[in-house]
Amino acid sequence: MAEVSGGLRVHGTVRVPGDKSISHRALILSAVARGSSKIEGILDSADVNCTAEALRALGASIPPLSPKIYVEGRQLHTPRAPLDCGNSGTSARLLAGVVAGAGLTATFVGDESLSRRPMRRVAEPLRAMGARVEVAPHGGLPMTVEAGRLSGVDYESSTASAQVKSAILLAAVLAGVRATVHEPHLSRDHTERMLAARGVTVERTGTSVSVPPAQTIKPANARVPADPSSAAFFVALAVLGQSSELLLPDVCLNPTRTGFLSVLRRMGAAIEIRDEREEGGDSIGTVVARSSSLHGVEIAPEDIPSLIDELPLFACVAARASGESVVTGAAELRVKESDRIATIVANLAAVGATAEELSDGFRVTGSDGPLQGQVRTDGDHRIAMAFGVLGAASRDQISVDDPDCVGVSFPGFWKELSRVRQ
């Protein structure tokens, strides 16, 4: 059990690890490009290593992950064994697109949590393009993608999913066909930006994106910025602290990833952006967060895609804000690493906060009363870190049952949390 007891003040600078979404994509795009690519600052975490290992099994030349690696693009081949994606939905869904587009055959497997997560959402558009895709009867893993001749697709996605969109775009570019994806709301656009930086024409109109046929992915050097989802934990820590200030440099400020910062500002948080600049097709800057008095807010469905990963943390922040906070339109949380809606509400109740589960979200009533108790993470890294922040910021005693699960995205989280409180 990780014991997290609250402190009043946090100060200093935290350079959080490289962005997980960009790290996955940098590996994949470098592996299928024609030539050598350099990647600096890649996230060395369990999820990203799953992508690296799967690409190696497909014949890619991926060295052990380190602060600077070189990837030589080469022709991929059908793997000899199933591709084990561990707990990484990004690995499974994006690489399904790669396997389909490259005309290969592969079976994808994962751990118990990933095996439960929905894969029909990526199987359906790949089938529409001509791939043969079989998923388990419950709709999850194992999933087998079989080689087939792909054709272009105009796909209407029922959910705003960067993973589904990316699978379609990757399959189309590798197969040399046209693809258009329409989303109800704009999801993360790292794949589009990174394809464009590698010479692929990407056409965007509103919440739709297209790639024309007959294109080639060129090699490119990439420097992975700090992950805004990881930075969010320390932004929240500073905001909830007393007489506190934290600086987080080199954070990716892609507008599809900054929804949490926008919501915190709506709650009254003192957040400043310094040294903003363009790098690698994305905006990057230093986030400065200071102690603040917060009030509850409502998060609407159209806000969800830009802070989907930060909603467990938002719930914990809302528990210390005045008034009521409500999230709706977030049913996607039920098919993440855990049923995050149920897990968030159950754990807030377990530590003494007031929360209510909704079908597609939750309601939290904030207070400044004492919070203490045990948190069951269900192996979910974001639940562990969110409740770690809640405990550390408020003089509370909160036990996290599986502290090591943070290795999926932020292996050094607990060390950094301790350091800034000294």
GROMACS .gro file of C-alpha atoms in nm:
model
  422
    1MET     CA    1   0.000   0.000   0.000
    2ALA     CA    2   0.132   0.348  -0.085
    3GLU     CA    3   0.067   0.579   0.209
    4VAL     CA    4   0.001   0.935   0.091
    5SER     CA    5  -0.024   1.193   0.369
    6GLY     CA    6  -0.104   1.553   0.298
    7GLY     CA    7   0.137   1.845   0.300
    8LEU     CA    8   0.050   2.215   0.280
    9ARG     CA    9   0.303   2.356   0.036
   10VAL     CA   10   0.466   2.251  -0.290
   11HIS     CA   11   0.732   2.440  -0.480
   12GLY     CA   12   0.979   2.382  -0.758
   13THR     CA   13   1.006   2.264  -1.116
   14VAL     CA   14   0.879   1.930  -1.245
   15ARG     CA   15   0.975   1.808  -1.592
   16VAL     CA   16   0.725   1.527  -1.640
   17PRO     CA   17   0.804   1.242  -1.882
   18GLY     CA   18   0.746   1.252  -2.256
   19ASP     CA   19   0.394   1.245  -2.392
   20LYS     CA   20   0.254   0.892  -2.412
   21SER     CA   21   0.036   0.950  -2.719
   22ILE     CA   22   0.320   1.111  -2.916
   23SER     CA   23   0.569   0.843  -2.804
   24HIS     CA   24   0.350   0.562  -2.943
   25ARG     CA   25   0.305   0.745  -3.271
   26ALA     CA   26   0.670   0.845  -3.307
   27LEU     CA   27   0.770   0.477  -3.283
   28ILE     CA   28   0.504   0.359  -3.528
   29LEU     CA   29   0.565   0.628  -3.789
   30SER     CA   30   0.943   0.588  -3.767
   31ALA     CA   31   0.908   0.211  -3.812
   32VAL     CA   32   0.706   0.244  -4.135
   33ALA     CA   33   0.892   0.543  -4.282
   34ARG     CA   34   1.147   0.495  -4.557
   35GLY     CA   35   1.473   0.592  -4.389
   36SER     CA   36   1.622   0.669  -4.049
   37SER     CA   37   1.445   0.873  -3.779
   38LYS     CA   38   1.573   1.008  -3.447
   39ILE     CA   39   1.339   1.021  -3.145
   40GLU     CA   40   1.439   1.219  -2.837
   41GLY     CA   41   1.258   1.224  -2.502
   42ILE     CA   42   1.043   0.918  -2.565
   43LEU     CA   43   0.841   0.793  -2.268
   44ASP     CA   44   0.999   0.475  -2.132
   45SER     CA   45   0.686   0.326  -1.977
   46ALA     CA   46   0.505  -0.007  -1.982
   47ASP     CA   47   0.254   0.102  -2.249
   48VAL     CA   48   0.511   0.247  -2.488
   49ASN     CA   49   0.732  -0.059  -2.446
   50CYS     CA   50   0.434  -0.270  -2.556
   51THR     CA   51   0.425  -0.078  -2.883
   52ALA     CA   52   0.803  -0.112  -2.921
   53GLU     CA   53   0.793  -0.487  -2.860
   54ALA     CA   54   0.500  -0.539  -3.098
   55LEU     CA   55   0.680  -0.345  -3.371
   56ARG     CA   56   0.991  -0.559  -3.318
   57ALA     CA   57   0.774  -0.868  -3.362
   58LEU     CA   58   0.653  -0.718  -3.690
   59GLY     CA   59   1.014  -0.686  -3.807
   60ALA     CA   60   1.084  -0.323  -3.715
   61SER     CA   61   1.429  -0.218  -3.597
   62ILE     CA   62   1.348  -0.067  -3.255
   63PRO     CA   63   1.636  -0.031  -3.006
   64PRO     CA   64   1.579  -0.035  -2.628
   65LEU     CA   65   1.401   0.283  -2.526
   66SER     CA   66   1.632   0.558  -2.401
   67PRO     CA   67   1.647   0.942  -2.411
   68LYS     CA   68   1.772   0.929  -2.772
   69ILE     CA   69   1.704   0.646  -3.014
   70TYR     CA   70   1.735   0.592  -3.389
   71VAL     CA   71   1.478   0.388  -3.579
   72GLU     CA   72   1.549   0.258  -3.928
   73GLY     CA   73   1.228   0.211  -4.125
   74ARG     CA   74   1.192  -0.120  -4.301
   75GLN     CA   75   0.937  -0.352  -4.461
   76LEU     CA   76   0.722  -0.514  -4.192
   77HIS     CA   77   0.623  -0.881  -4.194
   78THR     CA   78   0.361  -1.107  -4.039
   79PRO     CA   79   0.467  -1.193  -3.681
   80ARG     CA   80   0.536  -1.550  -3.571
   81ALA     CA   81   0.327  -1.518  -3.252
   82PRO     CA   82   0.040  -1.304  -3.122
   83LEU     CA   83   0.125  -0.940  -3.049
   84ASP     CA   84   0.099  -0.886  -2.673
   85CYS     CA   85  -0.021  -0.529  -2.610
   86GLY     CA   86  -0.027  -0.560  -2.230
   87ASN     CA   87  -0.257  -0.288  -2.096
   88SER     CA   88  -0.215  -0.057  -2.396
   89GLY     CA   89  -0.526   0.016  -2.600
   90THR     CA   90  -0.323   0.255  -2.816
   91SER     CA   91  -0.087  -0.027  -2.912
   92ALA     CA   92  -0.368  -0.264  -3.008
   93ARG     CA   93  -0.584  -0.020  -3.202
   94LEU     CA   94  -0.315   0.176  -3.387
   95LEU     CA   95  -0.117  -0.135  -3.478
   96ALA     CA   96  -0.437  -0.299  -3.606
   97GLY     CA   97  -0.444  -0.020  -3.862
   98VAL     CA   98  -0.077  -0.074  -3.944
   99VAL     CA   99  -0.122  -0.450  -3.990
  100ALA     CA  100  -0.427  -0.399  -4.213
  101GLY     CA  101  -0.262  -0.128  -4.422
  102ALA     CA  102   0.061  -0.325  -4.465
  103GLY     CA  103  -0.128  -0.633  -4.585
  104LEU     CA  104  -0.019  -0.853  -4.295
  105THR     CA  105  -0.191  -1.095  -4.059
  106ALA     CA  106  -0.163  -1.071  -3.680
  107THR     CA  107  -0.349  -1.161  -3.364
  108PHE     CA  108  -0.358  -0.906  -3.083
  109VAL     CA  109  -0.376  -1.010  -2.719
  110GLY     CA  110  -0.345  -0.822  -2.390
  111ASP     CA  111  -0.386  -0.840  -2.016
  112GLU     CA  112  -0.721  -0.898  -1.847
  113SER     CA  113  -0.809  -0.528  -1.842
  114LEU     CA  114  -0.724  -0.460  -2.206
  115SER     CA  115  -0.896  -0.780  -2.319
  116ARG     CA  116  -1.226  -0.642  -2.186
  117ARG     CA  117  -1.198  -0.312  -2.372
  118PRO     CA  118  -1.402  -0.260  -2.692
  119MET     CA  119  -1.231  -0.348  -3.019
  120ARG     CA  120  -1.533  -0.357  -3.250
  121ARG     CA  121  -1.500   0.020  -3.284
  122VAL     CA  122  -1.171  -0.030  -3.471
  123ALA     CA  123  -1.269  -0.358  -3.637
  124GLU     CA  124  -1.572  -0.207  -3.813
  125PRO     CA  125  -1.393   0.066  -4.014
  126LEU     CA  126  -1.108  -0.170  -4.105
  127ARG     CA  127  -1.365  -0.421  -4.232
  128ALA     CA  128  -1.529  -0.140  -4.430
  129MET     CA  129  -1.190  -0.086  -4.597
  130GLY     CA  130  -1.165  -0.456  -4.692
  131ALA     CA  131  -0.966  -0.610  -4.406
  132ARG     CA  132  -1.081  -0.929  -4.241
  133VAL     CA  133  -1.105  -0.866  -3.867
  134GLU     CA  134  -1.229  -1.106  -3.599
  135VAL     CA  135  -1.277  -1.007  -3.235
  136ALA     CA  136  -1.366  -1.217  -2.931
  137PRO     CA  137  -1.740  -1.282  -2.873
  138HIS     CA  138  -1.751  -1.015  -2.601
  139GLY     CA  139  -1.611  -0.758  -2.848
  140GLY     CA  140  -1.260  -0.737  -2.707
  141LEU     CA  141  -0.929  -0.922  -2.743
  142PRO     CA  142  -0.809  -1.152  -2.884
  143MET     CA  143  -0.849  -0.974  -3.219
  144THR     CA  144  -0.714  -1.108  -3.547
  145VAL     CA  145  -0.651  -0.885  -3.848
  146GLU     CA  146  -0.598  -1.075  -4.175
  147ALA     CA  147  -0.440  -0.944  -4.489
  148GLY     CA  148  -0.679  -0.816  -4.755
  149ARG     CA  149  -0.682  -0.567  -5.040
  150LEU     CA  150  -0.794  -0.237  -4.889
  151SER     CA  151  -1.005   0.028  -5.059
  152GLY     CA  152  -1.086   0.384  -4.961
  153VAL     CA  153  -1.341   0.468  -4.692
  154ASP     CA  154  -1.563   0.754  -4.582
  155TYR     CA  155  -1.630   0.667  -4.219
  156GLU     CA  156  -1.872   0.824  -3.973
  157SER     CA  157  -1.743   0.752  -3.622
  158SER     CA  158  -2.006   0.740  -3.348
  159THR     CA  159  -1.751   0.847  -3.086
  160ALA     CA  160  -1.467   1.098  -3.088
  161SER     CA  161  -1.178   0.850  -3.068
  162ALA     CA  162  -0.823   0.941  -3.164
  163GLN     CA  163  -0.731   0.572  -3.161
  164VAL     CA  164  -1.001   0.472  -3.410
  165LYS     CA  165  -0.927   0.773  -3.630
  166SER     CA  166  -0.555   0.695  -3.622
  167ALA     CA  167  -0.607   0.329  -3.713
  168ILE     CA  168  -0.806   0.431  -4.022
  169LEU     CA  169  -0.556   0.696  -4.132
  170LEU     CA  170  -0.256   0.467  -4.082
  171ALA     CA  171  -0.424   0.183  -4.271
  172ALA     CA  172  -0.513   0.416  -4.559
  173VAL     CA  173  -0.169   0.572  -4.595
  174LEU     CA  174   0.011   0.237  -4.581
  175ALA     CA  175  -0.233   0.083  -4.832
  176GLY     CA  176  -0.216   0.387  -5.062
  177VAL     CA  177  -0.592   0.457  -5.051
  178ARG     CA  178  -0.801   0.757  -4.956
  179ALA     CA  179  -0.977   0.778  -4.618
  180THR     CA  180  -1.205   1.032  -4.458
  181VAL     CA  181  -1.309   1.016  -4.092
  182HIS     CA  182  -1.596   1.221  -3.948
  183GLU     CA  183  -1.622   1.262  -3.568
  184PRO     CA  184  -1.898   1.409  -3.351
  185HIS     CA  185  -1.634   1.614  -3.167
  186LEU     CA  186  -1.268   1.675  -3.242
  187SER     CA  187  -1.045   1.413  -3.078
  188ARG     CA  188  -0.670   1.432  -3.026
  189ASP     CA  189  -0.498   1.516  -3.354
  190HIS     CA  190  -0.139   1.402  -3.293
  191THR     CA  191  -0.154   1.147  -3.574
  192GLU     CA  192  -0.264   1.407  -3.827
  193ARG     CA  193   0.006   1.652  -3.718
  194MET     CA  194   0.277   1.389  -3.718
  195LEU     CA  195   0.175   1.251  -4.058
  196ALA     CA  196   0.187   1.603  -4.202
  197ALA     CA  197   0.534   1.655  -4.053
  198ARG     CA  198   0.640   1.341  -4.243
  199GLY     CA  199   0.525   1.459  -4.583
  200VAL     CA  200   0.170   1.321  -4.588
  201THR     CA  201  -0.104   1.552  -4.712
  202VAL     CA  202  -0.374   1.580  -4.447
  203GLU     CA  203  -0.700   1.765  -4.523
  204ARG     CA  204  -0.911   1.893  -4.231
  205THR     CA  205  -1.258   2.042  -4.233
  206GLY     CA  206  -1.429   2.095  -3.899
  207THR     CA  207  -1.431   1.760  -3.719
  208SER     CA  208  -1.350   1.565  -4.037
  209VAL     CA  209  -1.006   1.463  -4.161
  210SER     CA  210  -0.895   1.304  -4.490
  211VAL     CA  211  -0.578   1.163  -4.642
  212PRO     CA  212  -0.552   1.137  -5.023
  213PRO     CA  213  -0.429   0.816  -5.186
  214ALA     CA  214  -0.076   0.720  -5.301
  215GLN     CA  215   0.132   0.883  -5.029
  216THR     CA  216   0.458   0.791  -4.858
  217ILE     CA  217   0.561   0.846  -4.496
  218LYS     CA  218   0.903   1.010  -4.485
  219PRO     CA  219   1.147   0.979  -4.194
  220ALA     CA  220   1.165   1.269  -3.949
  221ASN     CA  221   1.340   1.357  -3.626
  222ALA     CA  222   1.109   1.405  -3.329
  223ARG     CA  223   1.152   1.552  -2.983
  224VAL     CA  224   0.871   1.428  -2.758
  225PRO     CA  225   0.734   1.708  -2.536
  226ALA     CA  226   0.624   1.661  -2.175
  227ASP     CA  227   0.291   1.486  -2.137
  228PRO     CA  228   0.007   1.727  -2.046
  229SER     CA  229  -0.188   1.442  -1.885
  230SER     CA  230   0.106   1.372  -1.653
  231ALA     CA  231   0.165   1.745  -1.595
  232ALA     CA  232  -0.201   1.778  -1.491
  233PHE     CA  233  -0.136   1.594  -1.164
  234PHE     CA  234   0.118   1.853  -1.054
  235VAL     CA  235  -0.091   2.144  -1.179
  236ALA     CA  236  -0.371   2.013  -0.955
  237LEU     CA  237  -0.130   1.962  -0.666
  238ALA     CA  238  -0.017   2.325  -0.679
  239VAL     CA  239  -0.371   2.459  -0.717
  240LEU     CA  240  -0.492   2.257  -0.416
  241GLY     CA  241  -0.192   2.345  -0.200
  242GLN     CA  242  -0.135   2.648   0.022
  243SER     CA  243   0.117   2.918  -0.073
  244SER     CA  244   0.229   2.683  -0.352
  245GLU     CA  245   0.373   2.725  -0.699
  246LEU     CA  246   0.499   2.467  -0.947
  247LEU     CA  247   0.659   2.517  -1.290
  248LEU     CA  248   0.619   2.247  -1.554
  249PRO     CA  249   0.842   2.309  -1.858
  250ASP     CA  250   0.816   2.178  -2.215
  251VAL     CA  251   0.453   2.069  -2.183
  252CYS     CA  252   0.262   1.986  -2.500
  253LEU     CA  253  -0.010   2.250  -2.538
  254ASN     CA  254  -0.189   2.096  -2.833
  255PRO     CA  255  -0.544   2.242  -2.812
  256THR     CA  256  -0.696   1.892  -2.819
  257ARG     CA  257  -0.508   1.817  -2.494
  258THR     CA  258  -0.553   2.130  -2.281
  259GLY     CA  259  -0.914   2.088  -2.174
  260PHE     CA  260  -0.814   2.022  -1.812
  261LEU     CA  261  -0.629   2.353  -1.790
  262SER     CA  262  -0.931   2.532  -1.933
  263VAL     CA  263  -1.165   2.367  -1.682
  264LEU     CA  264  -0.935   2.451  -1.389
  265ARG     CA  265  -0.934   2.815  -1.499
  266ARG     CA  266  -1.315   2.808  -1.508
  267MET     CA  267  -1.300   2.681  -1.150
  268GLY     CA  268  -1.088   2.982  -1.052
  269ALA     CA  269  -0.738   2.835  -1.076
  270ALA     CA  270  -0.434   3.060  -1.120
  271ILE     CA  271  -0.260   2.906  -1.421
  272GLU     CA  272  -0.012   3.085  -1.646
  273ILE     CA  273   0.158   2.979  -1.969
  274ARG     CA  274   0.513   3.100  -2.030
  275ASP     CA  275   0.765   3.057  -2.312
  276GLU     CA  276   0.506   2.925  -2.557
  277ARG     CA  277   0.654   2.816  -2.889
  278GLU     CA  278   0.597   2.586  -3.186
  279GLU     CA  279   0.797   2.265  -3.205
  280GLY     CA  280   0.739   1.957  -3.419
  281GLY     CA  281   0.397   2.079  -3.531
  282ASP     CA  282   0.268   2.134  -3.175
  283SER     CA  283   0.259   2.424  -2.931
  284ILE     CA  284   0.486   2.374  -2.629
  285GLY     CA  285   0.536   2.588  -2.320
  286THR     CA  286   0.589   2.614  -1.946
  287VAL     CA  287   0.279   2.576  -1.729
  288VAL     CA  288   0.287   2.770  -1.400
  289ALA     CA  289   0.026   2.675  -1.139
  290ARG     CA  290  -0.038   2.845  -0.805
  291SER     CA  291  -0.259   2.795  -0.501
  292SER     CA  292  -0.619   2.890  -0.576
  293SER     CA  293  -0.969   2.901  -0.431
  294LEU     CA  294  -1.187   2.681  -0.651
  295HIS     CA  295  -1.560   2.649  -0.720
  296GLY     CA  296  -1.755   2.371  -0.889
  297VAL     CA  297  -1.831   2.365  -1.262
  298GLU     CA  298  -2.022   2.158  -1.515
  299ILE     CA  299  -1.842   1.971  -1.792
  300ALA     CA  300  -2.053   1.917  -2.104
  301PRO     CA  301  -2.023   1.634  -2.360
  302GLU     CA  302  -1.841   1.854  -2.612
  303ASP     CA  303  -1.568   1.920  -2.354
  304ILE     CA  304  -1.495   1.553  -2.287
  305PRO     CA  305  -1.250   1.460  -2.569
  306SER     CA  306  -0.995   1.723  -2.463
  307LEU     CA  307  -0.976   1.602  -2.100
  308ILE     CA  308  -1.094   1.241  -2.109
  309ASP     CA  309  -0.780   1.115  -1.932
  310GLU     CA  310  -0.792   1.388  -1.668
  311LEU     CA  311  -1.150   1.324  -1.550
  312PRO     CA  312  -1.046   1.109  -1.250
  313LEU     CA  313  -0.819   1.395  -1.143
  314PHE     CA  314  -1.095   1.650  -1.204
  315ALA     CA  315  -1.320   1.450  -0.971
  316CYS     CA  316  -1.057   1.464  -0.697
  317VAL     CA  317  -1.007   1.839  -0.746
  318ALA     CA  318  -1.385   1.888  -0.741
  319ALA     CA  319  -1.396   1.717  -0.401
  320ARG     CA  320  -1.199   2.017  -0.266
  321ALA     CA  321  -1.386   2.289  -0.458
  322SER     CA  322  -1.683   2.479  -0.319
  323GLY     CA  323  -2.022   2.373  -0.453
  324GLU     CA  324  -2.118   2.102  -0.698
  325SER     CA  325  -1.939   1.976  -1.009
  326VAL     CA  326  -2.109   1.763  -1.273
  327VAL     CA  327  -1.969   1.565  -1.567
  328THR     CA  328  -2.197   1.431  -1.844
  329GLY     CA  329  -2.131   1.278  -2.185
  330ALA     CA  330  -1.839   1.073  -2.054
  331ALA     CA  331  -1.970   0.717  -2.098
  332GLU     CA  332  -1.633   0.637  -2.258
  333LEU     CA  333  -1.491   0.629  -1.905
  334ARG     CA  334  -1.670   0.299  -1.847
  335VAL     CA  335  -1.446   0.119  -2.099
  336LYS     CA  336  -1.108   0.258  -1.997
  337GLU     CA  337  -0.848   0.067  -1.791
  338SER     CA  338  -1.126   0.031  -1.536
  339ASP     CA  339  -1.489   0.143  -1.527
  340ARG     CA  340  -1.362   0.484  -1.425
  341ILE     CA  341  -1.705   0.627  -1.342
  342ALA     CA  342  -1.776   0.351  -1.091
  343THR     CA  343  -1.417   0.353  -0.963
  344ILE     CA  344  -1.405   0.731  -0.915
  345VAL     CA  345  -1.734   0.748  -0.726
  346ALA     CA  346  -1.666   0.442  -0.510
  347ASN     CA  347  -1.324   0.570  -0.408
  348LEU     CA  348  -1.443   0.923  -0.333
  349ALA     CA  349  -1.707   0.770  -0.107
  350ALA     CA  350  -1.445   0.546   0.052
  351VAL     CA  351  -1.234   0.846   0.160
  352GLY     CA  352  -1.533   1.047   0.285
  353ALA     CA  353  -1.620   1.270  -0.012
  354THR     CA  354  -1.971   1.314  -0.153
  355ALA     CA  355  -2.014   1.178  -0.506
  356GLU     CA  356  -2.290   1.029  -0.719
  357GLU     CA  357  -2.262   0.802  -1.019
  358LEU     CA  358  -2.449   0.903  -1.337
  359SER     CA  359  -2.499   0.682  -1.641
  360ASP     CA  360  -2.252   0.887  -1.845
  361GLY     CA  361  -2.060   1.076  -1.577
  362PHE     CA  362  -2.070   1.175  -1.213
  363ARG     CA  363  -2.162   1.447  -0.965
  364VAL     CA  364  -1.923   1.562  -0.688
  365THR     CA  365  -2.005   1.797  -0.400
  366GLY     CA  366  -1.694   1.962  -0.263
  367SER     CA  367  -1.601   2.023   0.100
  368ASP     CA  368  -1.302   2.109   0.318
  369GLY     CA  369  -1.374   1.829   0.565
  370PRO     CA  370  -1.124   1.556   0.651
  371LEU     CA  371  -1.073   1.282   0.396
  372GLN     CA  372  -0.915   0.948   0.474
  373GLY     CA  373  -0.942   0.588   0.371
  374GLN     CA  374  -0.826   0.326   0.126
  375VAL     CA  375  -0.842   0.359  -0.251
  376ARG     CA  376  -0.891   0.057  -0.477
  377THR     CA  377  -0.733   0.139  -0.812
  378ASP     CA  378  -0.831  -0.176  -1.005
  379GLY     CA  379  -0.483  -0.145  -1.155
  380ASP     CA  380  -0.572   0.191  -1.315
  381HIS     CA  381  -0.273   0.426  -1.321
  382ARG     CA  382  -0.477   0.745  -1.346
  383ILE     CA  383  -0.696   0.652  -1.049
  384ALA     CA  384  -0.381   0.590  -0.841
  385MET     CA  385  -0.223   0.925  -0.929
  386ALA     CA  386  -0.544   1.127  -0.896
  387PHE     CA  387  -0.605   1.003  -0.542
  388GLY     CA  388  -0.236   1.042  -0.464
  389VAL     CA  389  -0.274   1.412  -0.541
  390LEU     CA  390  -0.593   1.439  -0.336
  391GLY     CA  391  -0.417   1.294  -0.034
  392ALA     CA  392  -0.094   1.488  -0.074
  393ALA     CA  393  -0.262   1.825  -0.115
  394SER     CA  394  -0.501   1.820   0.180
  395ARG     CA  395  -0.338   1.688   0.498
  396ASP     CA  396  -0.525   1.362   0.448
  397GLN     CA  397  -0.436   0.997   0.492
  398ILE     CA  398  -0.513   0.803   0.178
  399SER     CA  399  -0.386   0.453   0.097
  400VAL     CA  400  -0.347   0.348  -0.267
  401ASP     CA  401  -0.361  -0.028  -0.308
  402ASP     CA  402  -0.147  -0.065  -0.622
  403PRO     CA  403   0.109   0.217  -0.642
  404ASP     CA  404   0.318   0.037  -0.903
  405CYS     CA  405   0.040   0.061  -1.164
  406VAL     CA  406   0.158   0.417  -1.241
  407GLY     CA  407   0.439   0.257  -1.442
  408VAL     CA  408   0.200   0.242  -1.737
  409SER     CA  409   0.245   0.614  -1.799
  410PHE     CA  410   0.455   0.783  -1.526
  411PRO     CA  411   0.701   0.547  -1.354
  412GLY     CA  412   0.856   0.822  -1.141
  413PHE     CA  413   0.531   0.976  -1.018
  414TRP     CA  414   0.560   0.893  -0.648
  415LYS     CA  415   0.922   1.008  -0.635
  416GLU     CA  416   0.833   1.344  -0.793
  417LEU     CA  417   0.532   1.384  -0.565
  418SER     CA  418   0.755   1.339  -0.261
  419ARG     CA  419   1.029   1.567  -0.396
  420VAL     CA  420   0.816   1.877  -0.456
  421ARG     CA  421   0.668   1.853  -0.104
  422GLN     CA  422   1.006   1.874   0.070
   0.00000   0.00000   0.00000
